[in-house]
GROMACS .gro file of C-alpha atoms in nm:
model
  172
    1MET     CA    1  12.596   7.121   1.367
    2ASN     CA    2  12.401   7.254   1.090
    3GLU     CA    3  12.111   7.484   1.077
    4ARG     CA    4  11.839   7.248   0.990
    5ASP     CA    5  11.898   7.026   1.290
    6GLY     CA    6  11.816   7.309   1.518
    7ILE     CA    7  12.023   7.456   1.783
    8TYR     CA    8  12.130   7.135   1.941
    9ASP     CA    9  12.202   6.806   1.780
   10ILE     CA   10  12.079   6.553   2.039
   11ALA     CA   11  12.193   6.200   1.980
   12TRP     CA   12  12.179   5.908   2.210
   13ASN     CA   13  12.522   5.766   2.285
   14TRP     CA   14  12.433   5.448   2.474
   15PRO     CA   15  12.776   5.362   2.614
   16VAL     CA   16  12.810   5.713   2.763
   17PHE     CA   17  12.455   5.706   2.893
   18LEU     CA   18  12.510   5.366   3.062
   19SER     CA   19  12.839   5.473   3.216
   20GLN     CA   20  12.678   5.791   3.352
   21LEU     CA   21  12.384   5.583   3.481
   22ILE     CA   22  12.621   5.341   3.651
   23GLY     CA   23  12.823   5.628   3.799
   24PHE     CA   24  12.500   5.785   3.927
   25ALA     CA   25  12.393   5.455   4.082
   26VAL     CA   26  12.734   5.423   4.251
   27ILE     CA   27  12.706   5.777   4.388
   28VAL     CA   28  12.348   5.713   4.508
   29GLY     CA   29  12.455   5.379   4.661
   30ALA     CA   30  12.750   5.546   4.837
   31LEU     CA   31  12.522   5.822   4.966
   32VAL     CA   32  12.266   5.566   5.089
   33LYS     CA   33  12.529   5.344   5.252
   34TRP     CA   34  12.763   5.597   5.414
   35VAL     CA   35  12.597   5.937   5.418
   36MET     CA   36  12.230   5.859   5.489
   37PRO     CA   37  12.276   5.657   5.821
   38PRO     CA   38  12.464   5.941   6.001
   39LEU     CA   39  12.235   6.195   5.841
   40ARG     CA   40  11.932   5.995   5.957
   41ALA     CA   41  12.076   5.962   6.308
   42THR     CA   42  12.148   6.336   6.317
   43MET     CA   43  11.794   6.413   6.189
   44THR     CA   44  11.649   6.165   6.445
   45ARG     CA   45  11.843   6.330   6.725
   46ALA     CA   46  11.733   6.673   6.597
   47GLN     CA   47  11.371   6.554   6.585
   48ARG     CA   48  11.401   6.412   6.939
   49THR     CA   49  11.554   6.736   7.061
   50ILE     CA   50  11.285   6.940   6.887
   51HIS     CA   51  11.019   6.704   7.025
   52GLY     CA   52  11.170   6.735   7.376
   53GLN     CA   53  11.182   7.114   7.342
   54LEU     CA   54  10.825   7.121   7.227
   55THR     CA   55  10.722   6.903   7.518
   56GLU     CA   56  10.918   7.124   7.761
   57SER     CA   57  10.767   7.429   7.598
   58ALA     CA   58  10.415   7.286   7.638
   59GLN     CA   59  10.498   7.199   8.004
   60ALA     CA   60  10.640   7.545   8.055
   61SER     CA   61  10.324   7.692   7.905
   62ASP     CA   62  10.116   7.480   8.140
   63ARG     CA   63  10.331   7.584   8.433
   64LEU     CA   64  10.308   7.949   8.323
   65ALA     CA   65   9.930   7.923   8.297
   66ALA     CA   66   9.916   7.756   8.640
   67ALA     CA   67  10.145   8.023   8.782
   68GLU     CA   68   9.930   8.299   8.632
   69ARG     CA   69   9.618   8.136   8.780
   70ALA     CA   70   9.794   8.100   9.120
   71PHE     CA   71   9.907   8.467   9.094
   72ALA     CA   72   9.554   8.578   9.008
   73GLU     CA   73   9.418   8.379   9.301
   74ALA     CA   74   9.684   8.515   9.536
   75ALA     CA   75   9.615   8.869   9.416
   76ALA     CA   76   9.242   8.819   9.469
   77THR     CA   77   9.311   8.673   9.816
   78ALA     CA   78   9.547   8.961   9.893
   79ARG     CA   79   9.286   9.216   9.783
   80ALA     CA   80   9.028   9.040   9.997
   81GLU     CA   81   9.268   9.040  10.296
   82VAL     CA   82   9.352   9.405  10.239
   83ALA     CA   83   8.978   9.489  10.232
   84ASP     CA   84   8.930   9.285  10.552
   85ILE     CA   85   9.225   9.454  10.719
   86HIS     CA   86   9.098   9.792  10.606
   87ARG     CA   87   8.750   9.716  10.740
   88GLU     CA   88   8.886   9.591  11.074
   89ALA     CA   89   9.117   9.900  11.099
   90ARG     CA   90   8.824  10.129  11.032
   91ALA     CA   91   8.613   9.946  11.292
   92ASP     CA   92   8.904   9.962  11.541
   93ALA     CA   93   8.953  10.335  11.468
   94GLU     CA   94   8.582  10.401  11.519
   95ARG     CA   95   8.588  10.204  11.846
   96ILE     CA   96   8.895  10.389  11.963
   97VAL     CA   97   8.736  10.725  11.874
   98ALA     CA   98   8.420  10.627  12.062
   99GLN     CA   99   8.629  10.518  12.369
  100VAL     CA  100   8.830  10.840  12.355
  101ARG     CA  101   8.507  11.045  12.331
  102GLU     CA  102   8.362  10.853  12.629
  103THR     CA  103   8.678  10.906  12.822
  104ALA     CA  104   8.692  11.274  12.733
  105ALA     CA  105   8.329  11.322  12.827
  106ALA     CA  106   8.383  11.145  13.162
  107GLU     CA  107   8.695  11.358  13.219
  108VAL     CA  108   8.504  11.678  13.127
  109ASP     CA  109   8.223  11.574  13.366
  110ARG     CA  110   8.476  11.491  13.643
  111VAL     CA  111   8.660  11.822  13.594
  112ARG     CA  112   8.336  12.011  13.585
  113ARG     CA  113   8.212  11.848  13.909
  114HIS     CA  114   8.552  11.911  14.069
  115GLY     CA  115   8.543  12.271  13.952
  116MET     CA  116   8.188  12.323  14.082
  117ALA     CA  117   8.284  12.163  14.414
  118ARG     CA  118   8.590  12.389  14.429
  119VAL     CA  119   8.376  12.690  14.344
  120ALA     CA  120   8.123  12.594  14.614
  121GLN     CA  121   8.407  12.545  14.865
  122LEU     CA  122   8.561  12.885  14.774
  123ARG     CA  123   8.211  13.046  14.812
  124ARG     CA  124   8.174  12.897  15.157
  125GLN     CA  125   8.523  13.011  15.246
  126VAL     CA  126   8.458  13.361  15.116
  127ARG     CA  127   8.126  13.375  15.296
  128GLU     CA  128   8.290  13.259  15.617
  129ASP     CA  129   8.575  13.508  15.571
  130LEU     CA  130   8.330  13.786  15.488
  131GLY     CA  131   8.112  13.679  15.781
  132HIS     CA  132   8.408  13.693  16.016
  133ASP     CA  133   8.526  14.019  15.868
  134LEU     CA  134   8.173  14.162  15.892
  135THR     CA  135   8.135  14.037  16.247
  136ALA     CA  136   8.469  14.187  16.346
  137ALA     CA  137   8.381  14.518  16.171
  138VAL     CA  138   8.036  14.523  16.340
  139LEU     CA  139   8.191  14.446  16.677
  140ASP     CA  140   8.458  14.711  16.624
  141ARG     CA  141   8.194  14.965  16.520
  142ALA     CA  142   7.964  14.868  16.808
  143GLU     CA  143   8.261  14.893  17.047
  144ALA     CA  144   8.345  15.235  16.906
  145VAL     CA  145   7.980  15.345  16.929
  146VAL     CA  146   7.950  15.208  17.285
  147ARG     CA  147   8.279  15.366  17.388
  148ASP     CA  148   8.170  15.698  17.242
  149ARG     CA  149   7.844  15.679  17.428
  150LEU     CA  150   7.988  15.547  17.753
  151ASP     CA  151   8.269  15.801  17.762
  152SER     CA  152   8.020  16.081  17.824
  153PRO     CA  153   7.947  16.157  18.196
  154LYS     CA  154   7.578  16.136  18.149
  155ALA     CA  155   7.609  15.791  17.993
  156LYS     CA  156   7.830  15.682  18.278
  157SER     CA  157   7.577  15.794  18.538
  158ASP     CA  158   7.281  15.643  18.340
  159SER     CA  159   7.470  15.319  18.316
  160ILE     CA  160   7.539  15.315  18.682
  161ASP     CA  161   7.177  15.394  18.761
  162ARG     CA  162   7.053  15.119  18.531
  163PHE     CA  163   7.293  14.869  18.680
  164LEU     CA  164   7.175  14.952  19.032
  165ALA     CA  165   6.810  14.933  18.926
  166GLU     CA  166   6.867  14.594  18.768
  167LEU     CA  167   7.048  14.479  19.074
  168ALA     CA  168   6.773  14.591  19.298
  169ALA     CA  169   6.517  14.425  19.074
  170ALA     CA  170   6.717  14.112  19.074
  171THR     CA  171   6.746  14.100  19.453
  172ARG     CA  172   6.383  14.147  19.518
   0.00000   0.00000   0.00000
């Protein structure tokens, strides 16, 4: 190498070039014959696997979307049913409260009438008892007054005179 030829002295050596070209062709031929078929089969299997996985993924996405729609529909249905149940429960509660109020009002009325009847009965009983007691007291007092008056000798003689006069009047 000298300096005027430049850094590299490139010369064509045809026998070396042809031998390298033939060696390259043999290597390429061996690769095409023995390496490429298994490599193609492996790549074809990988492509099929990937295609199957993509198909399954698309199906899974479709199933997921369908499941999400079904879930949303079920949730909406459940919310509607909960609202219906809540509405029915409120109506039942209001009906029960109204029935309890009616029953309580009827019971209050019944107890009030029973109480009034009992009060009226007790009044009658007290009046009767007081009437009997008053009658007994009046009779006792009248008896005491009559005894006091009849115990005197003048009252006895007046009484006998009156009795005889009435007897005489009755016999006439």
